[in-house]
Every structure is written in C-alpha cells, then in structure tokens.
Amino acid sequence: MSRSPGQIALALGIALFLAVFLLVPVATVVYVAFTEKGGGGLTLVNFLDFARTELFVRSFWNSVYVSGMTVVWASALALPLAYLTTRFEFRGAMLVQTLGFLPLIMPPFVGAVAMQLLFGRNGSVNLLLDEWFDFKIGFMEGLNGVIFLQAIHYFPFILVNLSAALRNIDRSMEEAAQNLGSHGLRLFRRIALPLALPGYIAGASLVFVKVFDDVATPLLLNVKEMLAPQAYLRITSIGIDDPMGYVISVVLILVAVATMWATALVMKGKDYATTQRGGGGLARRKLRPREQALAYGVVILILALVLAPHVGLVLLSFATVWSYSPLPDGYTLAHYTRVLGDSSIYIKNTLLYAGLAATIDVVIGGAIAYLVLRTRLAGRQWLDWAASTALAVPGVVLGIGYLRAFYGVNLPDGTPLATLWIVIVLAIAIRRLPYALRAAYAALQQISISLEEAAENLGATKARTVRRVVIPLMTGGLLAGFVTSFATAAVELSAVLILVQSNSDAPLAYGLYVLMQTPAGRGAGAALGVIAVLIVAICMWLSQLAVDRSQRARGLDI
C-alpha cells in the first residue's frame, strides 16, 4: 500500500466531484428548509408551517400508511414463493424465482396505466366480476391502488433477500425441531422465519424507503396527497423559492435515514448465526399430493398477479382501442411506428444519458474502490461513505437540490447551468454511483495484492501496474457495475422529472410519464414502456453474463 501525489490528486478530484454534485445540492435543500423565505436568517418557522398545514400532515401519514401496507402485502406475496421454493421439493423452483424477479425490471409507473385497464373500476377483471357476480372491487382506487401497484412491483426485494437467508440456514436446526415434534406453520413461525429475519428486514426496509419517496406512481394514479408528490407539485407549481418543497425534501431524507437506523436497531445485539450455511443432513421436504396441488395453485396465482402489469403493457402497446372491454378491440403496430419515429428522441437521449452516467459511475466507483483498498490515504474511507449516501437521498430531493444550487449559476451566454442536459446526466450518475462502487469494490477484493507486488518487483510503475494488471482483472466487475448503473439509470424518473426543461432534452422515462398522462398517448407510452423493459432486461442479462464469465475466468463454480 502506498501514497503518491497522483493518488492524492485523484482523491481530491473525487472529493470535489462528490462535494459539488452530491453534498452541495443536498446541503442547499437543507439550508433553504431552515431559512426564512426571501433569504432571511435561520428559522424553524417553515417546519412549524409544515406541521400546521393539514394537507402536509395528511400527506405524511398517507405516505407512512401506503409504505407500511405495501410492506405487508409485498410480504404476503414473497413469503410463500420464498419458503416453497427453498424448503420443499418444488419442480420449477428456479423458474418461479426468475419470474418473481421480473417486476423489478419495469418501473412501477410504467405498469400503472396497464393495471388500471386490468384492475380499474372499468377494467377487465371488474367487467367480468360485474357480469358474472354483479359486483366490482376498487383495486386501483386512491391509496389502495398505490399499495396494490407498489406491492406487486417491489415484492422481489423481499423475495430475493428472504430466499437467500432461508438457503443459508443450517437445516439441522429444522431437523432438530422436527424431531421434537414441530411441523408445518409452527416450524416456519418458530424456527425458519426467526433465523431468516435479517434477510426479511433488509428487503422490507428497502421496500418501505422506495415506496415512501416514489413520485411518479401516485401521480399517474391521480393520488396527490402523499409527501413525495407534494414536494414535486410545490416546486413545479409554485416555484423554487417556495420553502415548503425543501421542508418536505428534508422530511423525506429524515424518514429514509430513520428507517435504516431502525433496521440496524432491530438487528442489534441479536445472534442469527448457525454453524454451517444451508448444509446439514435434512433434504428438502416432499409435499403430499394435496399439499402439492395447493402449493402450485398459490404460486400460479401469485405469479399471474405480479406479471399482470407486463401482460397489460404488451396488450396496450398493440391495442387499437381498449376501453370498457376485457380485451382490446383490435391490434396494430402503429404505436411502435410512432414511437420509433416521432418519439425516437427519447430513446436516443436515454442511451446517451445512461451511457455517460454509467461511464462516470464506473470510473469514479473503480477509483474509490482502489483508493480505499490499495492505499493508505487519510480519509479515503470518507469517499466510500460519501458516495454511498446517495442511496439515502430520494431522487426528487436531488432534483430539487440541483435546480436550486445550479439555477443561479450562469454560463457566459447567460444560460442557467441547471437547464443543460448534462446536469440530468450528472444527477442520475450520482444516484447510481453506489451500484458501480459496490461492484468495483467486490471485484478488487477478489484480486490478490501479491499480483500487483509481483508486477512492481519486475519493474512496472504503479500506473502501469494498474493499467496492465488491476483493470484487466477487474473487467468483469466493472462491466457488471456499468450495466447495472446503465439499466437503472435508463428508467430513472424522480430526479429527471424535476430537471427536464424541454422535450428535446427528455429521456425515455420522462417521455413515458408524459405520454401516459393522456388517453391518446397511452398506446405509444405502452410501446415505449415495452422498449424500456427490453433495454433493462437485456442489460440485466449482460450483467449476469459478465459476472459468470468473470467467475469462470477465475475457475470458480457458477
């Protein structure tokens, strides 16, 4: 490990980048929230106004209610899938896990319109219920609609974490419990679930935070009395000088931090370790025929429900007219023709913005990983912590911060810096930096430092060693980080919604949001949504391919 002038300069450059494009915008939001309107002194009056305004208080509790109930319903969807596929002989378990992950590759706001057509008051399901049983169910009405849609979209966070935790439990613990007479739900409730609690809590807290700061889904369902939509509406309708948008942003940050803190508090002082991971002598249990039929029925019902937005989106993208009927009246390719013609600017901008953002993330994430793991620079760990804090900053807060911090900064021709498209790129790069950082960190941890020492002993300079040894060996991890950042940046909307100044600068996610606002644009919006899902799916597949090849190159089993 070493310290060289080049490494010091690199660390200072990264620190400056994070300070300007992450810390300054967030600090600006916090400062304005505590400042009197018009640039006066520090005050708490804005927060008192927030607490006295019935709309904001109601919006806060609505957001808490929606986030909490989403966790409950997402758990109800994830628990059966995770338990059945990890603890029993279940044919097609891998397919179930893969299909269960699919909702994550489609942003929730994309499926909102499709779900209204399927489950809305005059959607396919309610039309059939009305015809057959003479009643309707308000699946998509008000807060219930947001909960329904968010639970379907975010339940994979719980499914993935809980499945991993269940696989890591020493099965001899369950065997001992069975020998003592514990079976069925009692075995799950008293043994399996408590030991898998770390995985469940990790997934549940992530669901809570993501739902709490989501802007677009409530707005597309015409639900405005939630906190994140209120922040967006205050800034876009009243202006960037209104302090209430900043107060709401601070509340969003505090809730995200409090959720993470509460998660750590719940796990503190408890021991979930077992002597071996997933081993033990207990084989997966066999289901009796009646249990097997019930299990497959539950799994098929859940998968049909969570994949409904994808089916609805594809049908809508090909539909001529779809209104007051269970299925479209006819099918056409006109929406795809329109999207690939008139709206192709959205696709081009997305590829450009997400590509640049992912490149920035890989370069900075790789550099931070190298500085933390391979040097002794003072304060290097702070770079890691600072970059990782982007995860706790909601997109709408970052967008508002950029608008406030950079709108007063003018270029020589008088153009405000905040109106340039490159600011959108920087915002989504900051939002996705933790993904690339963690991928680069993991890749560098797997490289023995003795390889670098050998190269230097043979006369290679530090820079040549990095270029010829470290970077080639990190390629798989860096590529996985690039693809992950690219895929998630391609559908980023919260920050983009605040920063887009014109349609010519708008990316695909913004175009989707605009098109979905009007009945005439929904077909084209659905076609654009299908293209977005394909882009993300291809990127996820490439990411997995990169990781697999990297592991094969190291002789590791996949």
Tab-separated table of C-alpha atoms in Angstrom, residues 186-530:
chain	number	residue	atom	x	y	z
A	186	ARG	CA	-45.246	-23.831	13.734
A	187	LEU	CA	-41.865	-24.911	12.279
A	188	PHE	CA	-41.887	-21.925	9.920
A	189	ARG	CA	-43.014	-19.431	12.578
A	190	ARG	CA	-40.720	-20.576	15.408
A	191	ILE	CA	-37.572	-21.714	13.530
A	192	ALA	CA	-37.248	-20.754	9.852
A	193	LEU	CA	-38.629	-17.202	9.904
A	194	PRO	CA	-36.726	-16.016	13.033
A	195	LEU	CA	-33.431	-17.327	11.607
A	196	ALA	CA	-34.157	-15.678	8.228
A	197	LEU	CA	-35.168	-12.381	9.842
A	198	PRO	CA	-32.036	-10.428	8.710
A	199	GLY	CA	-32.881	-11.103	5.054
A	200	TYR	CA	-36.552	-10.271	5.520
A	201	ILE	CA	-35.852	-6.994	7.354
A	202	ALA	CA	-33.295	-5.937	4.724
A	203	GLY	CA	-35.864	-6.421	1.956
A	204	ALA	CA	-38.768	-4.908	3.898
A	205	SER	CA	-36.845	-1.731	4.835
A	206	LEU	CA	-35.810	-1.273	1.199
A	207	VAL	CA	-39.445	-1.582	0.094
A	208	PHE	CA	-40.555	0.977	2.705
A	209	VAL	CA	-37.957	3.565	1.646
A	210	LYS	CA	-38.516	3.102	-2.096
A	211	VAL	CA	-42.297	3.491	-1.773
A	212	PHE	CA	-42.028	6.472	0.573
A	213	ASP	CA	-40.010	8.573	-1.897
A	214	ASP	CA	-41.729	7.462	-5.127
A	215	VAL	CA	-43.180	10.380	-7.072
A	216	ALA	CA	-44.480	9.117	-10.391
A	217	THR	CA	-46.683	6.162	-9.403
A	218	PRO	CA	-49.033	8.149	-7.110
A	219	LEU	CA	-49.217	10.985	-9.657
A	220	LEU	CA	-50.109	8.616	-12.510
A	221	LEU	CA	-52.891	7.175	-10.336
A	222	ASN	CA	-54.009	10.754	-9.564
A	223	VAL	CA	-53.098	10.407	-5.876
A	224	LYS	CA	-51.552	13.732	-4.878
A	225	GLU	CA	-51.905	13.625	-1.089
A	226	MET	CA	-48.609	11.867	-0.454
A	227	LEU	CA	-45.371	13.507	0.597
A	228	ALA	CA	-43.086	12.966	-2.427
A	229	PRO	CA	-45.739	14.093	-4.961
A	230	GLN	CA	-46.367	17.161	-2.780
A	231	ALA	CA	-42.651	18.085	-2.970
A	232	TYR	CA	-42.757	17.818	-6.765
A	233	LEU	CA	-46.026	19.770	-7.060
A	234	ARG	CA	-44.833	22.584	-4.769
A	235	ILE	CA	-41.628	23.116	-6.751
A	236	THR	CA	-43.213	22.845	-10.208
A	237	SER	CA	-46.400	24.827	-9.472
A	238	ILE	CA	-45.214	27.500	-7.008
A	239	GLY	CA	-41.526	27.738	-7.874
A	240	ILE	CA	-38.079	27.031	-6.486
A	241	ASP	CA	-38.330	29.867	-3.941
A	242	ASP	CA	-41.144	28.180	-2.040
A	243	PRO	CA	-39.603	26.783	1.168
A	244	MET	CA	-42.228	24.085	1.683
A	245	GLY	CA	-40.845	21.891	-1.131
A	246	TYR	CA	-37.477	21.932	0.682
A	247	VAL	CA	-39.061	21.162	4.054
A	248	ILE	CA	-40.786	18.141	2.537
A	249	SER	CA	-37.458	17.082	0.998
A	250	VAL	CA	-35.775	17.213	4.421
A	251	VAL	CA	-38.603	15.107	5.860
A	252	LEU	CA	-38.081	12.541	3.071
A	253	ILE	CA	-34.359	12.330	3.889
A	254	LEU	CA	-35.068	12.013	7.630
A	255	VAL	CA	-37.559	9.184	7.052
A	256	ALA	CA	-35.050	7.307	4.841
A	257	VAL	CA	-32.286	7.680	7.445
A	258	ALA	CA	-34.657	6.802	10.313
A	259	THR	CA	-35.756	3.634	8.500
A	260	MET	CA	-32.161	2.491	8.046
A	261	TRP	CA	-31.392	3.345	11.680
A	262	ALA	CA	-34.462	1.456	12.906
A	263	THR	CA	-33.420	-1.554	10.806
A	264	ALA	CA	-29.982	-1.575	12.442
A	265	LEU	CA	-31.601	-1.135	15.874
A	266	VAL	CA	-33.891	-4.140	15.393
A	267	MET	CA	-30.941	-6.356	14.474
A	268	LYS	CA	-28.602	-5.003	17.167
A	269	GLY	CA	-27.499	-7.447	19.863
A	270	LYS	CA	-29.140	-10.494	18.263
A	271	ASP	CA	-27.283	-13.530	17.003
A	272	TYR	CA	-28.620	-15.224	13.866
A	273	ALA	CA	-25.503	-17.256	13.115
A	274	THR	CA	-25.612	-21.014	12.592
A	275	THR	CA	-22.646	-23.344	12.455
A	276	GLN	CA	-22.976	-24.112	8.762
A	277	ARG	CA	-24.704	-22.490	5.819
A	278	GLY	CA	-27.511	-24.361	4.110
A	279	GLY	CA	-25.912	-27.683	4.967
A	280	GLY	CA	-26.934	-30.303	7.452
A	281	GLY	CA	-28.449	-33.654	6.821
A	282	LEU	CA	-32.023	-32.580	6.124
A	283	ALA	CA	-33.090	-32.912	2.476
A	284	ARG	CA	-35.819	-30.718	1.019
A	285	ARG	CA	-39.132	-31.996	2.246
A	286	LYS	CA	-41.592	-33.677	-0.123
A	287	LEU	CA	-45.092	-32.320	-0.415
A	288	ARG	CA	-48.034	-34.688	-0.247
A	289	PRO	CA	-50.271	-34.659	-3.371
A	290	ARG	CA	-52.909	-32.447	-1.769
A	291	GLU	CA	-50.264	-30.059	-0.414
A	292	GLN	CA	-48.547	-30.045	-3.795
A	293	ALA	CA	-51.756	-29.044	-5.587
A	294	LEU	CA	-52.372	-26.273	-3.060
A	295	ALA	CA	-48.746	-25.043	-3.308
A	296	TYR	CA	-48.795	-24.886	-7.112
A	297	GLY	CA	-52.169	-23.138	-7.001
A	298	VAL	CA	-50.800	-20.437	-4.669
A	299	VAL	CA	-47.622	-19.962	-6.721
A	300	ILE	CA	-49.503	-19.722	-10.037
A	301	LEU	CA	-51.971	-17.232	-8.549
A	302	ILE	CA	-49.153	-15.013	-7.218
A	303	LEU	CA	-47.193	-15.148	-10.482
A	304	ALA	CA	-50.314	-14.338	-12.517
A	305	LEU	CA	-50.888	-11.315	-10.295
A	306	VAL	CA	-47.323	-9.950	-10.302
A	307	LEU	CA	-46.867	-10.462	-14.051
A	308	ALA	CA	-50.200	-8.795	-14.874
A	309	PRO	CA	-48.580	-5.337	-15.470
A	310	HIS	CA	-46.272	-6.849	-18.108
A	311	VAL	CA	-49.146	-8.610	-19.863
A	312	GLY	CA	-51.298	-5.489	-19.719
A	313	LEU	CA	-48.473	-3.309	-21.036
A	314	VAL	CA	-47.820	-5.585	-24.029
A	315	LEU	CA	-51.561	-5.768	-24.865
A	316	LEU	CA	-51.895	-1.984	-24.579
A	317	SER	CA	-48.874	-1.406	-26.821
A	318	PHE	CA	-50.595	-3.359	-29.629
A	319	ALA	CA	-54.180	-2.219	-28.925
A	320	THR	CA	-56.173	-0.063	-31.320
A	321	VAL	CA	-58.860	0.745	-28.736
A	322	TRP	CA	-59.081	-0.720	-25.218
A	323	SER	CA	-61.877	0.730	-23.169
A	324	TYR	CA	-64.843	-0.797	-21.318
A	325	SER	CA	-63.928	-4.285	-22.587
A	326	PRO	CA	-61.927	-7.166	-21.081
A	327	LEU	CA	-59.514	-7.188	-24.042
A	328	PRO	CA	-58.544	-4.673	-26.771
A	329	ASP	CA	-60.979	-4.228	-29.686
A	330	GLY	CA	-58.181	-4.750	-32.219
A	331	TYR	CA	-54.414	-4.857	-32.620
A	332	THR	CA	-51.930	-2.654	-34.504
A	333	LEU	CA	-48.228	-1.835	-34.860
A	334	ALA	CA	-48.959	1.880	-35.215
A	335	HIS	CA	-47.831	2.720	-31.665
A	336	TYR	CA	-44.385	1.222	-32.268
A	337	THR	CA	-44.140	3.043	-35.607
A	338	ARG	CA	-44.969	6.316	-33.849
A	339	VAL	CA	-42.520	5.696	-31.010
A	340	LEU	CA	-39.658	4.738	-33.326
A	341	GLY	CA	-40.400	7.811	-35.456
A	342	ASP	CA	-41.692	10.861	-33.595
A	343	SER	CA	-40.566	9.795	-30.111
A	344	SER	CA	-37.220	8.270	-31.020
A	345	ILE	CA	-35.516	11.301	-29.428
A	346	TYR	CA	-36.453	9.846	-26.030
A	347	ILE	CA	-34.646	6.590	-26.844
A	348	LYS	CA	-31.563	8.388	-28.205
A	349	ASN	CA	-31.367	10.649	-25.152
A	350	THR	CA	-31.739	7.662	-22.823
A	351	LEU	CA	-28.915	5.727	-24.471
A	352	LEU	CA	-26.698	8.856	-24.341
A	353	TYR	CA	-27.545	9.880	-20.756
A	354	ALA	CA	-27.478	6.387	-19.249
A	355	GLY	CA	-24.277	5.539	-21.145
A	356	LEU	CA	-22.483	8.667	-19.914
A	357	ALA	CA	-23.804	8.254	-16.360
A	358	ALA	CA	-22.718	4.603	-16.202
A	359	THR	CA	-19.267	5.519	-17.550
A	360	ILE	CA	-18.876	8.221	-14.879
A	361	ASP	CA	-20.012	5.738	-12.210
A	362	VAL	CA	-17.571	3.024	-13.272
A	363	VAL	CA	-14.608	5.438	-13.455
A	364	ILE	CA	-15.330	7.084	-10.089
A	365	GLY	CA	-16.526	3.878	-8.389
A	366	GLY	CA	-13.435	1.981	-9.564
A	367	ALA	CA	-11.149	4.816	-8.432
A	368	ILE	CA	-12.761	4.985	-4.972
A	369	ALA	CA	-12.511	1.195	-4.569
A	370	TYR	CA	-8.804	1.345	-5.490
A	371	LEU	CA	-8.073	4.230	-3.120
A	372	VAL	CA	-9.872	2.519	-0.209
A	373	LEU	CA	-8.424	-0.982	-0.702
A	374	ARG	CA	-4.955	-0.264	-2.094
A	375	THR	CA	-3.732	2.968	-0.492
A	376	ARG	CA	-3.203	4.457	2.964
A	377	LEU	CA	-4.527	7.908	2.171
A	378	ALA	CA	-6.015	9.652	5.189
A	379	GLY	CA	-9.803	9.966	4.928
A	380	ARG	CA	-10.122	7.528	1.995
A	381	GLN	CA	-13.000	5.740	3.737
A	382	TRP	CA	-14.942	9.012	3.703
A	383	LEU	CA	-15.044	8.854	-0.097
A	384	ASP	CA	-16.784	5.471	0.145
A	385	TRP	CA	-19.248	6.713	2.761
A	386	ALA	CA	-19.980	9.945	0.872
A	387	ALA	CA	-20.644	8.115	-2.403
A	388	SER	CA	-22.847	5.547	-0.638
A	389	THR	CA	-25.040	8.242	0.973
A	390	ALA	CA	-26.609	8.780	-2.457
A	391	LEU	CA	-28.704	5.690	-1.671
A	392	ALA	CA	-30.420	7.552	1.193
A	393	VAL	CA	-31.179	10.664	-0.884
A	394	PRO	CA	-34.554	10.429	-2.705
A	395	GLY	CA	-34.421	11.304	-6.401
A	396	VAL	CA	-36.897	14.154	-6.051
A	397	VAL	CA	-34.707	15.707	-3.322
A	398	LEU	CA	-31.620	15.518	-5.525
A	399	GLY	CA	-33.538	17.058	-8.437
A	400	ILE	CA	-34.778	19.937	-6.282
A	401	GLY	CA	-31.257	20.417	-4.897
A	402	TYR	CA	-29.738	20.611	-8.396
A	403	LEU	CA	-32.383	23.092	-9.514
A	404	ARG	CA	-31.805	25.358	-6.513
A	405	ALA	CA	-27.995	25.061	-6.408
A	406	PHE	CA	-27.271	25.465	-10.135
A	407	TYR	CA	-30.106	27.618	-11.455
A	408	GLY	CA	-28.298	30.777	-10.327
A	409	VAL	CA	-25.038	29.665	-11.974
A	410	ASN	CA	-24.980	31.118	-15.495
A	411	LEU	CA	-22.794	30.251	-18.457
A	412	PRO	CA	-21.084	33.114	-20.404
A	413	ASP	CA	-24.114	33.336	-22.741
A	414	GLY	CA	-26.466	33.730	-19.758
A	415	THR	CA	-27.891	30.180	-19.851
A	416	PRO	CA	-28.517	28.772	-16.343
A	417	LEU	CA	-26.381	25.700	-15.680
A	418	ALA	CA	-29.403	23.804	-14.313
A	419	THR	CA	-31.128	23.913	-17.728
A	420	LEU	CA	-28.372	21.956	-19.543
A	421	TRP	CA	-28.920	18.272	-20.350
A	422	ILE	CA	-25.551	17.378	-18.841
A	423	VAL	CA	-26.997	18.206	-15.402
A	424	ILE	CA	-29.509	15.371	-15.899
A	425	VAL	CA	-26.588	13.044	-16.662
A	426	LEU	CA	-24.739	14.133	-13.503
A	427	ALA	CA	-27.851	13.703	-11.341
A	428	ILE	CA	-28.534	10.134	-12.486
A	429	ALA	CA	-24.792	9.336	-12.285
A	430	ILE	CA	-24.779	10.386	-8.614
A	431	ARG	CA	-27.958	8.400	-7.943
A	432	ARG	CA	-26.463	5.193	-9.422
A	433	LEU	CA	-22.863	5.628	-8.218
A	434	PRO	CA	-23.304	3.252	-5.210
A	435	TYR	CA	-24.197	0.372	-7.570
A	436	ALA	CA	-21.000	0.695	-9.637
A	437	LEU	CA	-18.947	1.370	-6.487
A	438	ARG	CA	-20.070	-1.840	-4.791
A	439	ALA	CA	-19.426	-3.866	-7.978
A	440	ALA	CA	-15.908	-2.417	-8.344
A	441	TYR	CA	-15.248	-2.916	-4.626
A	442	ALA	CA	-16.203	-6.585	-4.818
A	443	ALA	CA	-14.115	-7.119	-7.961
A	444	LEU	CA	-10.983	-5.561	-6.407
A	445	GLN	CA	-11.403	-7.535	-3.172
A	446	GLN	CA	-11.098	-10.750	-5.206
A	447	ILE	CA	-7.715	-9.725	-6.663
A	448	SER	CA	-4.692	-10.709	-4.580
A	449	ILE	CA	-2.379	-7.775	-3.901
A	450	SER	CA	0.561	-10.145	-4.482
A	451	LEU	CA	-0.110	-9.921	-8.246
A	452	GLU	CA	0.440	-6.161	-8.151
A	453	GLU	CA	3.539	-6.562	-5.967
A	454	ALA	CA	4.949	-9.078	-8.439
A	455	ALA	CA	4.428	-6.654	-11.329
A	456	GLU	CA	6.138	-3.829	-9.414
A	457	ASN	CA	9.042	-6.127	-8.440
A	458	LEU	CA	9.533	-6.757	-12.167
A	459	GLY	CA	9.920	-3.021	-12.772
A	460	ALA	CA	6.412	-1.886	-13.643
A	461	THR	CA	5.405	1.536	-12.366
A	462	LYS	CA	2.312	1.940	-10.205
A	463	ALA	CA	0.329	3.424	-13.130
A	464	ARG	CA	1.418	0.646	-15.492
A	465	THR	CA	0.502	-1.994	-12.893
A	466	VAL	CA	-2.975	-0.530	-12.553
A	467	ARG	CA	-3.397	-0.312	-16.335
A	468	ARG	CA	-1.979	-3.742	-17.236
A	469	VAL	CA	-2.869	-5.851	-14.186
A	470	VAL	CA	-5.596	-4.373	-11.979
A	471	ILE	CA	-8.040	-3.053	-14.573
A	472	PRO	CA	-7.985	-6.200	-16.783
A	473	LEU	CA	-8.635	-8.393	-13.724
A	474	MET	CA	-11.473	-6.086	-12.614
A	475	THR	CA	-13.110	-6.059	-16.051
A	476	GLY	CA	-15.949	-8.446	-15.158
A	477	GLY	CA	-16.908	-6.499	-12.026
A	478	LEU	CA	-16.574	-3.116	-13.745
A	479	LEU	CA	-18.704	-4.302	-16.650
A	480	ALA	CA	-21.356	-5.620	-14.245
A	481	GLY	CA	-21.307	-2.234	-12.459
A	482	PHE	CA	-21.613	-0.395	-15.789
A	483	VAL	CA	-24.577	-2.478	-16.933
A	484	THR	CA	-26.353	-2.215	-13.557
A	485	SER	CA	-25.898	1.558	-13.491
A	486	PHE	CA	-26.969	1.844	-17.134
A	487	ALA	CA	-30.087	-0.283	-16.678
A	488	THR	CA	-31.310	1.565	-13.583
A	489	ALA	CA	-30.333	4.997	-14.952
A	490	ALA	CA	-32.344	4.305	-18.127
A	491	VAL	CA	-35.616	4.293	-16.143
A	492	GLU	CA	-34.756	6.936	-13.513
A	493	LEU	CA	-37.641	9.381	-13.241
A	494	SER	CA	-37.772	11.061	-9.816
A	495	ALA	CA	-34.781	13.371	-10.365
A	496	VAL	CA	-35.365	13.634	-14.123
A	497	LEU	CA	-38.938	14.858	-13.642
A	498	ILE	CA	-37.625	17.963	-11.863
A	499	LEU	CA	-34.678	18.695	-14.177
A	500	VAL	CA	-36.047	18.239	-17.720
A	501	GLN	CA	-36.591	21.656	-19.312
A	502	SER	CA	-37.774	20.649	-22.803
A	503	ASN	CA	-38.935	17.580	-24.722
A	504	SER	CA	-35.793	17.668	-26.872
A	505	ASP	CA	-33.687	17.002	-23.751
A	506	ALA	CA	-36.039	14.432	-22.215
A	507	PRO	CA	-35.080	10.766	-21.722
A	508	LEU	CA	-37.322	7.752	-22.153
A	509	ALA	CA	-38.686	7.717	-18.567
A	510	TYR	CA	-39.889	11.316	-18.894
A	511	GLY	CA	-41.438	10.593	-22.301
A	512	LEU	CA	-43.254	7.631	-20.802
A	513	TYR	CA	-44.625	9.774	-17.996
A	514	VAL	CA	-45.829	12.479	-20.405
A	515	LEU	CA	-47.401	10.045	-22.897
A	516	MET	CA	-49.193	8.111	-20.156
A	517	GLN	CA	-50.887	11.301	-18.935
A	518	THR	CA	-53.355	11.379	-21.858
A	519	PRO	CA	-55.625	8.624	-23.247
A	520	ALA	CA	-54.367	9.355	-26.786
A	521	GLY	CA	-50.756	8.799	-25.762
A	522	ARG	CA	-51.203	5.602	-23.753
A	523	GLY	CA	-50.690	3.225	-26.679
A	524	ALA	CA	-47.435	4.940	-27.650
A	525	GLY	CA	-46.490	5.170	-23.971
A	526	ALA	CA	-47.024	1.429	-23.591
A	527	ALA	CA	-44.877	0.761	-26.685
A	528	LEU	CA	-42.167	2.982	-25.176
A	529	GLY	CA	-42.595	1.078	-21.889
A	530	VAL	CA	-42.056	-2.265	-23.640
